[in-house]
mmCIF file of C-alpha atoms in Angstrom:
data_model
loop_
_atom_site.group_PDB
_atom_site.id
_atom_site.type_symbol
_atom_site.label_atom_id
_atom_site.label_comp_id
_atom_site.label_asym_id
_atom_site.label_seq_id
_atom_site.Cartn_x
_atom_site.Cartn_y
_atom_site.Cartn_z
ATOM 1 C CA SER A 38 -12.268 39.920 -54.626
ATOM 2 C CA TRP A 39 -10.772 42.636 -57.405
ATOM 3 C CA ASN A 40 -9.560 41.089 -60.404
ATOM 4 C CA ASN A 41 -8.674 37.371 -58.495
ATOM 5 C CA VAL A 42 -6.517 39.176 -55.850
ATOM 6 C CA SER A 43 -9.370 38.489 -52.256
ATOM 7 C CA LEU A 44 -10.337 41.400 -50.520
ATOM 8 C CA SER A 45 -10.160 39.825 -47.199
ATOM 9 C CA SER A 46 -8.655 40.501 -44.074
ATOM 10 C CA PRO A 47 -6.492 37.464 -42.928
ATOM 11 C CA MET A 48 -6.886 38.429 -39.744
ATOM 12 C CA LEU A 49 -10.812 38.737 -39.755
ATOM 13 C CA GLY A 50 -11.267 36.385 -42.635
ATOM 14 C CA MET A 51 -14.156 39.145 -44.494
ATOM 15 C CA VAL A 52 -14.565 42.055 -45.950
ATOM 16 C CA ASP A 53 -15.973 45.084 -44.644
ATOM 17 C CA MET A 54 -17.844 45.403 -48.169
ATOM 18 C CA SER A 55 -19.476 49.280 -46.827
ATOM 19 C CA LEU A 56 -14.980 50.286 -48.150
ATOM 20 C CA VAL A 57 -15.742 48.226 -51.157
ATOM 21 C CA PRO A 58 -17.527 52.175 -53.975
ATOM 22 C CA MET A 59 -19.118 49.576 -57.098
ATOM 23 C CA SER A 60 -18.069 53.122 -58.932
ATOM 24 C CA ILE A 61 -14.875 51.658 -59.850
ATOM 25 C CA ALA A 62 -16.380 48.079 -61.256
ATOM 26 C CA ASP A 63 -16.785 47.306 -64.431
ATOM 27 C CA GLU A 64 -18.448 43.946 -64.195
ATOM 28 C CA VAL A 65 -20.183 42.557 -60.626
ATOM 29 C CA ASN A 66 -21.010 38.542 -59.835
ATOM 30 C CA VAL A 67 -21.785 36.570 -56.760
ATOM 31 C CA PHE A 68 -21.750 33.594 -56.458
ATOM 32 C CA CYS A 69 -23.702 31.719 -53.974
ATOM 33 C CA GLY A 70 -23.279 28.282 -51.590
ATOM 34 C CA SER A 71 -21.922 25.277 -53.065
ATOM 35 C CA ALA A 72 -21.126 27.524 -56.586
ATOM 36 C CA SER A 73 -18.407 30.224 -54.275
ATOM 37 C CA MET A 74 -16.002 26.901 -53.672
ATOM 38 C CA GLN A 75 -15.361 27.116 -57.689
ATOM 39 C CA LYS A 76 -13.994 30.956 -56.798
ATOM 40 C CA SER A 77 -13.252 30.347 -53.303
ATOM 41 C CA GLU A 78 -11.405 28.303 -50.104
ATOM 42 C CA THR A 79 -12.714 29.694 -47.575
ATOM 43 C CA ALA A 80 -15.960 31.079 -48.237
ATOM 44 C CA ILE A 81 -18.596 28.658 -47.055
ATOM 45 C CA GLY A 82 -21.722 31.713 -47.323
ATOM 46 C CA GLY A 83 -21.540 32.926 -50.722
ATOM 47 C CA VAL A 84 -18.784 35.026 -52.796
ATOM 48 C CA VAL A 85 -18.168 39.314 -54.303
ATOM 49 C CA GLU A 86 -16.546 39.126 -57.932
ATOM 50 C CA ILE A 87 -15.346 42.744 -58.962
ATOM 51 C CA ASN A 88 -13.744 42.756 -62.173
ATOM 52 C CA THR A 89 -12.177 45.191 -64.486
ATOM 53 C CA ARG A 90 -12.186 44.674 -68.343
ATOM 54 C CA PRO A 91 -10.687 46.510 -71.073
ATOM 55 C CA MET A 92 -11.842 47.805 -74.623
ATOM 56 C CA TRP A 93 -9.730 47.036 -77.404
ATOM 57 C CA ASN A 94 -10.523 49.596 -79.402
ATOM 58 C CA ARG A 95 -9.022 53.150 -80.167
ATOM 59 C CA CYS A 96 -10.891 55.947 -78.414
ATOM 60 C CA VAL A 97 -10.323 58.055 -75.537
ATOM 61 C CA SER A 98 -13.289 58.760 -74.017
ATOM 62 C CA ALA A 99 -13.563 60.373 -69.548
ATOM 63 C CA LYS A 100 -16.325 60.721 -67.916
ATOM 64 C CA ILE A 101 -17.608 62.028 -63.872
ATOM 65 C CA VAL A 102 -20.452 61.277 -62.423
ATOM 66 C CA SER A 103 -21.308 62.409 -59.409
ATOM 67 C CA SER A 104 -24.424 61.943 -56.877
ATOM 68 C CA VAL A 105 -25.576 63.351 -53.859
ATOM 69 C CA ALA A 106 -27.622 62.093 -51.327
ATOM 70 C CA SER A 107 -29.343 62.639 -47.931
ATOM 71 C CA PHE A 108 -27.728 63.665 -44.928
ATOM 72 C CA HIS A 109 -25.022 64.950 -46.551
ATOM 73 C CA THR A 110 -23.596 62.258 -48.795
ATOM 74 C CA PHE A 111 -21.656 63.425 -51.578
ATOM 75 C CA ASP A 112 -20.283 61.075 -54.220
ATOM 76 C CA ASN A 113 -17.717 61.672 -57.119
ATOM 77 C CA MET A 114 -15.437 59.419 -60.477
ATOM 78 C CA ALA A 115 -13.364 60.854 -63.094
ATOM 79 C CA GLN A 116 -12.672 58.367 -65.498
ATOM 80 C CA VAL A 117 -9.988 58.366 -68.280
ATOM 81 C CA ARG A 118 -9.421 55.375 -71.432
ATOM 82 C CA ALA A 119 -7.290 55.707 -74.304
ATOM 83 C CA GLY A 120 -5.868 52.397 -75.587
ATOM 84 C CA THR A 121 -5.401 51.264 -79.399
ATOM 85 C CA GLU A 122 -6.258 48.064 -80.553
ATOM 86 C CA LYS A 123 -3.592 46.433 -78.647
ATOM 87 C CA PHE A 124 -3.107 48.865 -75.350
ATOM 88 C CA GLN A 125 -5.236 50.042 -73.222
ATOM 89 C CA SER A 126 -5.292 52.428 -69.974
ATOM 90 C CA VAL A 127 -7.478 53.064 -67.472
ATOM 91 C CA THR A 128 -7.727 55.737 -64.963
ATOM 92 C CA LYS A 129 -10.389 56.488 -62.312
ATOM 93 C CA PHE A 130 -10.219 58.529 -59.384
ATOM 94 C CA TYR A 131 -12.629 58.757 -56.909
ATOM 95 C CA ASP A 132 -14.218 60.748 -53.811
ATOM 96 C CA THR A 133 -17.121 59.285 -51.133
ATOM 97 C CA ARG A 134 -18.059 61.350 -47.659
ATOM 98 C CA SER A 135 -20.927 61.881 -45.141
ATOM 99 C CA ARG A 136 -21.454 62.882 -42.371
ATOM 100 C CA ASN A 137 -24.797 60.514 -42.416
ATOM 101 C CA ASP A 138 -26.304 62.261 -39.479
ATOM 102 C CA PHE A 139 -29.509 61.337 -39.525
ATOM 103 C CA LYS A 140 -31.688 61.243 -36.809
ATOM 104 C CA PHE A 141 -34.214 58.439 -35.852
ATOM 105 C CA LYS A 142 -35.933 57.694 -31.878
ATOM 106 C CA ASN A 143 -33.856 55.570 -29.302
ATOM 107 C CA SER A 144 -35.788 53.216 -26.714
ATOM 108 C CA ASP A 145 -33.104 52.419 -26.215
ATOM 109 C CA ILE A 146 -33.008 54.143 -22.877
ATOM 110 C CA ALA A 147 -35.210 56.298 -21.006
ATOM 111 C CA GLY A 148 -36.056 59.301 -22.089
ATOM 112 C CA GLY A 149 -33.934 59.399 -25.462
ATOM 113 C CA GLY A 150 -36.858 60.293 -27.690
ATOM 114 C CA ILE A 151 -35.384 61.586 -30.785
ATOM 115 C CA GLN A 152 -31.296 61.334 -30.646
ATOM 116 C CA LYS A 153 -28.844 62.540 -33.723
ATOM 117 C CA ARG A 154 -26.476 59.432 -34.390
ATOM 118 C CA GLU A 155 -23.546 60.989 -33.801
ATOM 119 C CA ASN A 156 -19.764 59.735 -35.086
ATOM 120 C CA ALA A 157 -21.058 57.828 -37.873
ATOM 121 C CA ASP A 158 -19.194 60.496 -40.804
ATOM 122 C CA TYR A 159 -17.014 59.050 -42.968
ATOM 123 C CA ARG A 160 -13.988 59.909 -45.715
ATOM 124 C CA MET A 161 -13.022 57.727 -48.459
ATOM 125 C CA MET A 162 -10.807 58.918 -52.025
ATOM 126 C CA GLY A 163 -8.423 56.078 -53.981
ATOM 127 C CA ALA A 164 -7.425 55.932 -57.219
ATOM 128 C CA ILE A 165 -7.162 53.237 -59.352
ATOM 129 C CA GLN A 166 -4.973 51.994 -62.937
ATOM 130 C CA GLU A 167 -5.288 49.718 -66.155
ATOM 131 C CA LEU A 168 -2.905 48.933 -68.097
ATOM 132 C CA TYR A 169 -3.383 45.899 -70.448
ATOM 133 C CA PHE A 170 -1.019 44.786 -73.605
ATOM 134 C CA ARG A 171 -2.714 42.828 -76.067
ATOM 135 C CA THR A 172 0.058 40.568 -76.390
ATOM 136 C CA THR A 173 -0.755 37.906 -79.563
ATOM 137 C CA GLU A 174 -4.188 37.894 -81.203
ATOM 138 C CA ARG A 175 -5.666 35.682 -78.601
ATOM 139 C CA SER A 176 -2.796 36.586 -75.613
ATOM 140 C CA PHE A 177 -3.077 39.876 -73.219
ATOM 141 C CA LEU A 178 -1.093 40.929 -69.833
ATOM 142 C CA SER A 179 -2.390 42.969 -67.372
ATOM 143 C CA LEU A 180 -0.931 45.151 -64.446
ATOM 144 C CA LYS A 181 -3.751 46.911 -62.152
ATOM 145 C CA PHE A 182 -2.969 49.272 -59.056
ATOM 146 C CA TRP A 183 -5.169 50.349 -56.424
ATOM 147 C CA TRP A 184 -5.393 53.285 -53.213
ATOM 148 C CA GLN A 185 -7.883 53.692 -51.419
ATOM 149 C CA ASN A 186 -7.285 55.917 -48.202
ATOM 150 C CA TYR A 187 -10.847 55.974 -45.545
ATOM 151 C CA ASP A 188 -10.884 57.702 -42.243
ATOM 152 C CA ARG A 189 -14.690 56.898 -40.317
ATOM 153 C CA GLY A 190 -16.376 57.309 -36.942
ATOM 154 C CA VAL A 191 -17.604 53.906 -35.004
ATOM 155 C CA PRO A 192 -20.471 55.029 -34.487
ATOM 156 C CA GLY A 193 -21.634 54.637 -29.731
ATOM 157 C CA LEU A 194 -23.832 51.763 -28.811
ATOM 158 C CA THR A 195 -27.682 53.364 -28.078
ATOM 159 C CA THR A 196 -27.854 52.537 -24.734
ATOM 160 C CA ASN A 197 -25.028 54.399 -24.412
ATOM 161 C CA GLU A 198 -26.578 57.132 -21.485
ATOM 162 C CA SER A 199 -22.949 59.161 -21.282
ATOM 163 C CA GLY A 200 -22.624 60.837 -24.963
ATOM 164 C CA LEU A 201 -20.147 61.064 -27.296
ATOM 165 C CA LEU A 202 -17.531 62.172 -24.882
ATOM 166 C CA ASN A 203 -17.395 59.009 -23.426
ATOM 167 C CA ASN A 204 -14.798 56.108 -26.141
ATOM 168 C CA LYS A 205 -15.322 58.144 -28.818
ATOM 169 C CA ASN A 206 -14.645 55.334 -31.504
ATOM 170 C CA ARG A 207 -12.516 56.723 -34.340
ATOM 171 C CA GLN A 208 -10.897 53.671 -37.334
ATOM 172 C CA ASP A 209 -8.873 55.301 -40.627
ATOM 173 C CA GLY A 210 -6.363 52.917 -43.284
ATOM 174 C CA ASN A 211 -4.516 52.471 -45.774
ATOM 175 C CA SER A 212 -4.941 49.490 -48.865
ATOM 176 C CA PHE A 213 -2.154 49.223 -51.614
ATOM 177 C CA VAL A 214 -3.392 46.195 -53.997
ATOM 178 C CA SER A 215 -1.733 45.610 -56.900
ATOM 179 C CA SER A 216 -2.084 42.896 -59.503
ATOM 180 C CA LEU A 217 -0.040 40.963 -63.007
ATOM 181 C CA SER A 218 -2.473 38.879 -64.101
ATOM 182 C CA TYR A 219 -1.926 36.525 -67.933
ATOM 183 C CA ARG A 220 -3.938 35.633 -70.043
ATOM 184 C CA LEU A 221 -3.999 32.821 -73.618
ATOM 185 C CA TYR A 222 -6.686 31.669 -75.142
ATOM 186 C CA THR A 223 -7.511 28.970 -78.004
ATOM 187 C CA ASP A 224 -10.584 27.833 -79.573
ATOM 188 C CA LYS A 225 -10.305 25.353 -77.237
ATOM 189 C CA SER A 226 -9.250 26.592 -73.687
ATOM 190 C CA LYS A 227 -8.398 28.886 -71.668
ATOM 191 C CA LEU A 228 -5.099 29.795 -69.461
ATOM 192 C CA ASP A 229 -4.994 31.996 -66.914
ATOM 193 C CA ILE A 230 -1.614 33.443 -64.582
ATOM 194 C CA SER A 231 -2.405 36.041 -62.075
ATOM 195 C CA VAL A 232 -0.213 37.114 -58.543
ATOM 196 C CA GLY A 233 -1.184 39.820 -56.861
ATOM 197 C CA ASP A 234 -0.709 41.860 -53.597
ATOM 198 C CA ASN A 235 -3.364 43.213 -50.556
ATOM 199 C CA TYR A 236 -1.033 45.540 -47.861
ATOM 200 C CA GLN A 237 -3.797 47.296 -45.820
ATOM 201 C CA LEU A 238 -2.600 49.656 -43.290
ATOM 202 C CA GLN A 239 -5.140 50.530 -40.534
ATOM 203 C CA ASN A 240 -5.606 52.735 -37.079
ATOM 204 C CA TYR A 241 -8.207 52.482 -34.537
ATOM 205 C CA LEU A 242 -8.400 55.150 -32.250
ATOM 206 C CA SER A 243 -10.164 55.296 -28.794
ATOM 207 C CA GLN A 244 -10.810 58.104 -26.422
ATOM 208 C CA SER A 245 -12.907 58.862 -23.535
ATOM 209 C CA TYR A 246 -12.730 62.693 -22.527
ATOM 210 C CA ILE A 247 -11.388 63.853 -18.458
ATOM 211 C CA SER A 248 -12.593 67.020 -17.413
ATOM 212 C CA GLY A 249 -9.827 68.826 -17.256
ATOM 213 C CA VAL A 250 -7.214 66.596 -18.825
ATOM 214 C CA GLY A 251 -8.891 66.043 -22.494
ATOM 215 C CA PHE A 252 -9.114 62.584 -24.558
ATOM 216 C CA TYR A 253 -7.086 60.601 -22.883
ATOM 217 C CA LYS A 254 -6.908 57.270 -24.920
ATOM 218 C CA ILE A 255 -7.423 53.813 -23.851
ATOM 219 C CA VAL A 256 -6.808 51.986 -27.309
ATOM 220 C CA ASN A 257 -4.897 52.846 -29.751
ATOM 221 C CA SER A 258 -3.988 49.302 -31.815
ATOM 222 C CA ASP A 259 -2.396 49.569 -35.426
ATOM 223 C CA THR A 260 -2.764 46.807 -38.096
ATOM 224 C CA LYS A 261 -0.006 45.966 -40.679
ATOM 225 C CA ALA A 262 -1.321 42.997 -43.403
ATOM 226 C CA ASN A 263 -0.077 41.713 -46.627
ATOM 227 C CA SER A 264 -1.640 39.266 -48.072
ATOM 228 C CA LEU A 265 0.253 37.705 -51.492
ATOM 229 C CA TYR A 266 -1.825 35.420 -54.292
ATOM 230 C CA THR A 267 -1.030 33.690 -57.166
ATOM 231 C CA THR A 268 -2.832 31.686 -58.894
ATOM 232 C CA ALA A 269 -3.039 29.294 -62.058
ATOM 233 C CA ASN A 270 -5.626 28.371 -64.033
ATOM 234 C CA TYR A 271 -5.910 25.780 -67.244
ATOM 235 C CA SER A 272 -9.470 25.008 -68.395
ATOM 236 C CA TYR A 273 -9.373 22.335 -71.697
ATOM 237 C CA ALA A 274 -13.277 21.896 -73.380
ATOM 238 C CA PHE A 275 -13.209 18.461 -75.003
ATOM 239 C CA ASN A 276 -16.095 19.475 -77.320
ATOM 240 C CA ASP A 277 -19.364 21.275 -76.649
ATOM 241 C CA ARG A 278 -20.968 18.393 -74.107
ATOM 242 C CA LEU A 279 -17.702 18.553 -71.990
ATOM 243 C CA GLU A 280 -15.226 20.890 -70.559
ATOM 244 C CA ILE A 281 -12.545 19.465 -67.046
ATOM 245 C CA SER A 282 -10.393 22.152 -65.539
ATOM 246 C CA ALA A 283 -7.854 22.939 -63.037
ATOM 247 C CA ARG A 284 -6.883 25.303 -60.555
ATOM 248 C CA LEU A 285 -3.608 25.427 -58.447
ATOM 249 C CA LYS A 286 -2.880 28.398 -55.829
ATOM 250 C CA TYR A 287 -0.814 29.234 -53.083
ATOM 251 C CA ASN A 288 -0.809 32.040 -50.949
ATOM 252 C CA PHE A 289 0.801 33.675 -47.769
ATOM 253 C CA HIS A 290 0.427 36.232 -45.725
ATOM 254 C CA THR A 291 1.613 38.534 -42.550
ATOM 255 C CA VAL A 292 0.217 39.776 -39.931
ATOM 256 C CA ALA A 293 2.040 42.737 -37.729
ATOM 257 C CA SER A 294 -1.094 44.861 -34.418
ATOM 258 C CA PHE A 295 0.334 46.066 -31.267
ATOM 259 C CA ASP A 296 -1.567 48.608 -29.240
ATOM 260 C CA SER A 297 0.556 50.938 -27.599
ATOM 261 C CA ILE A 298 -0.858 51.785 -24.995
ATOM 262 C CA THR A 299 -2.324 47.611 -23.377
ATOM 263 C CA ARG A 300 1.523 47.533 -25.012
ATOM 264 C CA ASN A 301 -0.546 43.918 -26.532
ATOM 265 C CA GLY A 302 -0.878 42.376 -29.908
ATOM 266 C CA TYR A 303 0.469 39.648 -32.583
ATOM 267 C CA ASP A 304 2.891 39.320 -35.377
ATOM 268 C CA THR A 305 2.637 35.686 -37.524
ATOM 269 C CA VAL A 306 2.388 34.245 -40.917
ATOM 270 C CA ARG A 307 0.463 31.412 -42.670
ATOM 271 C CA HIS A 308 0.886 29.777 -45.283
ATOM 272 C CA ASP A 309 -2.517 27.943 -47.033
ATOM 273 C CA TYR A 310 -2.240 25.957 -50.736
ATOM 274 C CA GLY A 311 -4.165 23.998 -52.885
ATOM 275 C CA ALA A 312 -5.705 22.426 -55.912
ATOM 276 C CA LEU A 313 -8.663 22.063 -58.245
ATOM 277 C CA VAL A 314 -10.509 20.139 -60.992
ATOM 278 C CA SER A 315 -13.496 20.627 -62.132
ATOM 279 C CA LEU A 316 -16.288 18.685 -65.011
ATOM 280 C CA PHE A 317 -17.929 19.176 -66.388
ATOM 281 C CA GLY A 318 -20.602 17.591 -69.721
ATOM 282 C CA GLU A 319 -23.520 17.307 -71.106
ATOM 283 C CA PRO A 320 -24.641 13.553 -70.945
ATOM 284 C CA PHE A 321 -27.502 13.775 -72.656
ATOM 285 C CA LYS A 322 -29.723 16.616 -74.052
ATOM 286 C CA ARG A 323 -30.653 19.080 -71.307
ATOM 287 C CA PHE A 324 -29.425 17.803 -68.634
ATOM 288 C CA ARG A 325 -25.650 19.078 -67.784
ATOM 289 C CA CYS A 326 -24.329 18.311 -64.967
ATOM 290 C CA GLY A 327 -20.070 18.917 -63.177
ATOM 291 C CA VAL A 328 -18.691 17.964 -60.053
ATOM 292 C CA THR A 329 -15.169 19.366 -58.574
ATOM 293 C CA LEU A 330 -11.988 17.770 -55.775
ATOM 294 C CA ARG A 331 -10.421 20.209 -53.992
ATOM 295 C CA GLN A 332 -7.016 19.260 -51.631
ATOM 296 C CA GLU A 333 -6.288 22.117 -49.573
ATOM 297 C CA PHE A 334 -2.710 22.342 -46.686
ATOM 298 C CA TYR A 335 -2.492 25.045 -44.653
ATOM 299 C CA ASP A 336 1.310 25.341 -43.248
ATOM 300 C CA LYS A 337 2.010 22.285 -41.961
ATOM 301 C CA SER A 338 -1.761 21.356 -41.850
ATOM 302 C CA VAL A 339 -4.149 19.378 -44.578
ATOM 303 C CA CYS A 340 -7.305 19.535 -44.851
ATOM 304 C CA PRO A 341 -9.391 17.532 -45.637
ATOM 305 C CA PHE A 342 -10.692 15.886 -49.403
ATOM 306 C CA LEU A 343 -13.797 18.698 -50.436
ATOM 307 C CA PRO A 344 -15.679 16.842 -52.762
ATOM 308 C CA SER A 345 -18.731 19.300 -54.956
ATOM 309 C CA LEU A 346 -21.594 18.295 -57.198
ATOM 310 C CA PHE A 347 -23.593 19.561 -59.410
ATOM 311 C CA LEU A 348 -26.982 18.736 -61.475
ATOM 312 C CA GLU A 349 -29.376 20.923 -63.977
ATOM 313 C CA TYR A 350 -31.555 20.118 -66.228
ATOM 314 C CA ASN A 351 -33.405 22.014 -68.425
ATOM 315 C CA PHE A 352 -37.481 21.832 -69.319
ATOM 316 C CA ARG A 353 -39.309 23.362 -72.757
ATOM 317 C CA HIS A 354 -40.054 26.310 -72.645
ATOM 318 C CA ARG A 355 -37.710 27.343 -70.424
ATOM 319 C CA TRP A 356 -38.056 25.929 -67.471
ATOM 320 C CA PHE A 357 -35.151 25.209 -64.702
ATOM 321 C CA VAL A 358 -34.246 23.001 -61.504
ATOM 322 C CA ARG A 359 -30.715 22.789 -60.488
ATOM 323 C CA SER A 360 -29.192 21.224 -57.095
ATOM 324 C CA SER A 361 -25.717 21.054 -55.769
ATOM 325 C CA LEU A 362 -24.040 19.512 -52.298
ATOM 326 C CA SER A 363 -20.955 19.645 -51.105
ATOM 327 C CA LYS A 364 -18.384 20.052 -48.622
ATOM 328 C CA ASN A 365 -16.442 22.508 -47.456
ATOM 329 C CA TYR A 366 -13.815 23.656 -44.995
ATOM 330 C CA SER A 367 -12.431 26.926 -42.850
ATOM 331 C CA VAL A 368 -9.659 27.657 -40.612
ATOM 332 C CA PRO A 369 -9.668 30.069 -38.219
ATOM 333 C CA THR A 370 -8.944 33.510 -38.790
ATOM 334 C CA LEU A 371 -5.753 35.240 -37.148
ATOM 335 C CA ASN A 372 -7.267 36.986 -34.685
ATOM 336 C CA ASP A 373 -9.403 33.935 -33.969
ATOM 337 C CA LEU A 374 -5.838 32.515 -33.038
ATOM 338 C CA PHE A 375 -3.255 35.168 -31.681
ATOM 339 C CA TYR A 376 -5.856 38.090 -30.960
ATOM 340 C CA VAL A 377 -4.709 39.738 -27.554
ATOM 341 C CA PRO A 378 -6.856 39.263 -24.742
ATOM 342 C CA GLY A 379 -9.386 36.477 -26.582
ATOM 343 C CA GLY A 380 -7.554 34.524 -29.183
ATOM 344 C CA ASN A 381 -7.396 30.415 -28.620
ATOM 345 C CA PRO A 382 -4.236 28.493 -30.196
ATOM 346 C CA ASP A 383 -6.676 25.804 -30.018
ATOM 347 C CA LEU A 384 -10.207 26.455 -32.073
ATOM 348 C CA VAL A 385 -10.789 23.690 -34.437
ATOM 349 C CA PRO A 386 -11.424 24.337 -38.591
ATOM 350 C CA GLU A 387 -15.111 24.750 -39.371
ATOM 351 C CA THR A 388 -16.831 21.397 -41.630
ATOM 352 C CA ALA A 389 -19.989 23.126 -43.369
ATOM 353 C CA TYR A 390 -21.604 20.472 -45.348
ATOM 354 C CA VAL A 391 -24.251 22.606 -48.345
ATOM 355 C CA ALA A 392 -27.085 21.738 -49.891
ATOM 356 C CA ASP A 393 -29.141 23.926 -52.356
ATOM 357 C CA ILE A 394 -32.445 23.258 -55.107
ATOM 358 C CA SER A 395 -33.687 26.123 -57.415
ATOM 359 C CA VAL A 396 -36.444 26.295 -60.000
ATOM 360 C CA GLY A 397 -36.459 29.312 -62.203
ATOM 361 C CA LYS A 398 -37.081 30.229 -65.755
ATOM 362 C CA LYS A 399 -36.091 32.296 -68.692
ATOM 363 C CA TYR A 400 -37.782 35.113 -70.431
ATOM 364 C CA ASN A 401 -36.231 36.513 -73.345
ATOM 365 C CA SER A 402 -36.481 39.550 -75.505
ATOM 366 C CA LEU A 403 -37.548 39.377 -78.604
ATOM 367 C CA ASN A 404 -34.353 40.951 -80.555
ATOM 368 C CA GLY A 405 -32.570 38.703 -77.613
ATOM 369 C CA LYS A 406 -30.601 41.481 -77.241
ATOM 370 C CA PHE A 407 -31.048 40.559 -73.724
ATOM 371 C CA SER A 408 -32.548 38.017 -71.205
ATOM 372 C CA ILE A 409 -34.352 37.721 -67.112
ATOM 373 C CA SER A 410 -34.684 34.410 -65.332
ATOM 374 C CA ALA A 411 -36.017 34.275 -62.240
ATOM 375 C CA GLU A 412 -35.328 31.953 -59.755
ATOM 376 C CA ALA A 413 -36.544 30.173 -56.441
ATOM 377 C CA GLY A 414 -35.016 27.961 -54.254
ATOM 378 C CA ALA A 415 -34.306 26.449 -50.520
ATOM 379 C CA ASN A 416 -30.591 25.341 -48.719
ATOM 380 C CA TYR A 417 -29.630 23.601 -46.267
ATOM 381 C CA SER A 418 -26.503 24.055 -44.620
ATOM 382 C CA HIS A 419 -24.694 21.496 -41.934
ATOM 383 C CA VAL A 420 -21.585 23.132 -40.166
ATOM 384 C CA LYS A 421 -19.255 21.343 -37.219
ATOM 385 C CA ASN A 422 -16.884 23.959 -35.127
ATOM 386 C CA TRP A 423 -19.023 26.497 -35.699
ATOM 387 C CA ILE A 424 -16.138 29.588 -35.008
ATOM 388 C CA MET A 425 -17.546 32.000 -32.439
ATOM 389 C CA TRP A 426 -16.585 34.833 -30.277
ATOM 390 C CA CYS A 427 -18.731 34.573 -26.802
ATOM 391 C CA PRO A 428 -17.749 37.847 -22.806
ATOM 392 C CA THR A 429 -16.063 35.551 -20.767
ATOM 393 C CA ASN A 430 -16.051 35.526 -16.798
ATOM 394 C CA ARG A 431 -12.918 37.264 -17.553
ATOM 395 C CA GLY A 432 -14.349 40.322 -19.459
ATOM 396 C CA TYR A 433 -12.829 39.904 -22.885
ATOM 397 C CA TRP A 434 -14.459 38.243 -25.581
ATOM 398 C CA GLN A 435 -13.147 35.415 -26.728
ATOM 399 C CA PRO A 436 -13.854 32.604 -29.661
ATOM 400 C CA ILE A 437 -15.185 29.179 -29.210
ATOM 401 C CA ASN A 438 -16.088 25.944 -31.492
ATOM 402 C CA LEU A 439 -19.543 25.630 -31.450
ATOM 403 C CA GLU A 440 -20.451 21.739 -31.315
ATOM 404 C CA LYS A 441 -23.396 21.931 -34.503
ATOM 405 C CA VAL A 442 -24.903 24.441 -36.702
ATOM 406 C CA VAL A 443 -27.761 24.230 -38.714
ATOM 407 C CA ALA A 444 -29.074 26.681 -40.657
ATOM 408 C CA TYR A 445 -31.943 26.619 -43.637
ATOM 409 C CA GLY A 446 -34.045 28.277 -45.880
ATOM 410 C CA ALA A 447 -36.168 29.814 -49.051
#
């Protein structure tokens, strides 16, 4: 997510992180396993949260950051920040491009030898405008806008022996992400209200070369996807050892996808909304625990009740142990249900049971200015009705539900 606006595509249910430049972020948080349930409704594995923050001081500053890397890769970013104690403006521009023409040994075909990667180039450029208004000493309003344009090649399979002219694939698009949020906080409580929109335009073009004719279009697919996100969060600390929080949300998604060559596509909408309540406390010294209760709805369907439990104990000498148990639920994406050809409207949602435990130690510097923690852990997940795309005898892929998938690691 970017400033409480999910970047996940409602068609795919995931984010292409190669299209998210990290230079635009002031803060990056990673939530794994059960912890992701506090931030997202559909992420069984985890969540990456990208935020930008104001600096409430009177200043005018600018910076330019440029870098050069291998394979003709160039990154440039410029930022201008200006404001006072009650108003802040941040403007950012960036441009990233690369030929990405690295050499590799192709062992997938006979006599492949050393080859140079073709049609792997990319270009990405964009702009961000952030405006912050301090309405009172304990509240502020923010408005943020992010535009991005990209164009990239989609490399062919290393088993392709016919060269670049066969199935040359390109993808380009524009995205427009906006966020309006209001925050009010007191000594014991905090209220966050946000409205965001993620509008995506994308074209996928696949061509093959025919001698005497030129490039012939095989696929020319255009997609418009728009997602509206509204969220209200409230938290209240009874004291230093007990805090309760609640969240309400409503999301609305529209997708229109059409291939002008095959004349296939789909146009659909989805509503999802829900509520979450969590209670975290320290019942006795060095022991913290918490419980989260969540209920989700999508369209006219009611999701199962989703609880989570979190435990943490801090030993002497800064050692600690953490553990969590949770149940999660993920509905099929719109492509899973309606993609032509291959969409499967008979899919059922995934249900996951996740557990993890970890042991670690915190290290503080002598001057107290920074701290480092080292942590090792193990995780286990049991997923029912896992959705996976599989080849069919009809010449295309189709998603199916797998009865059970178990994953574990350390």
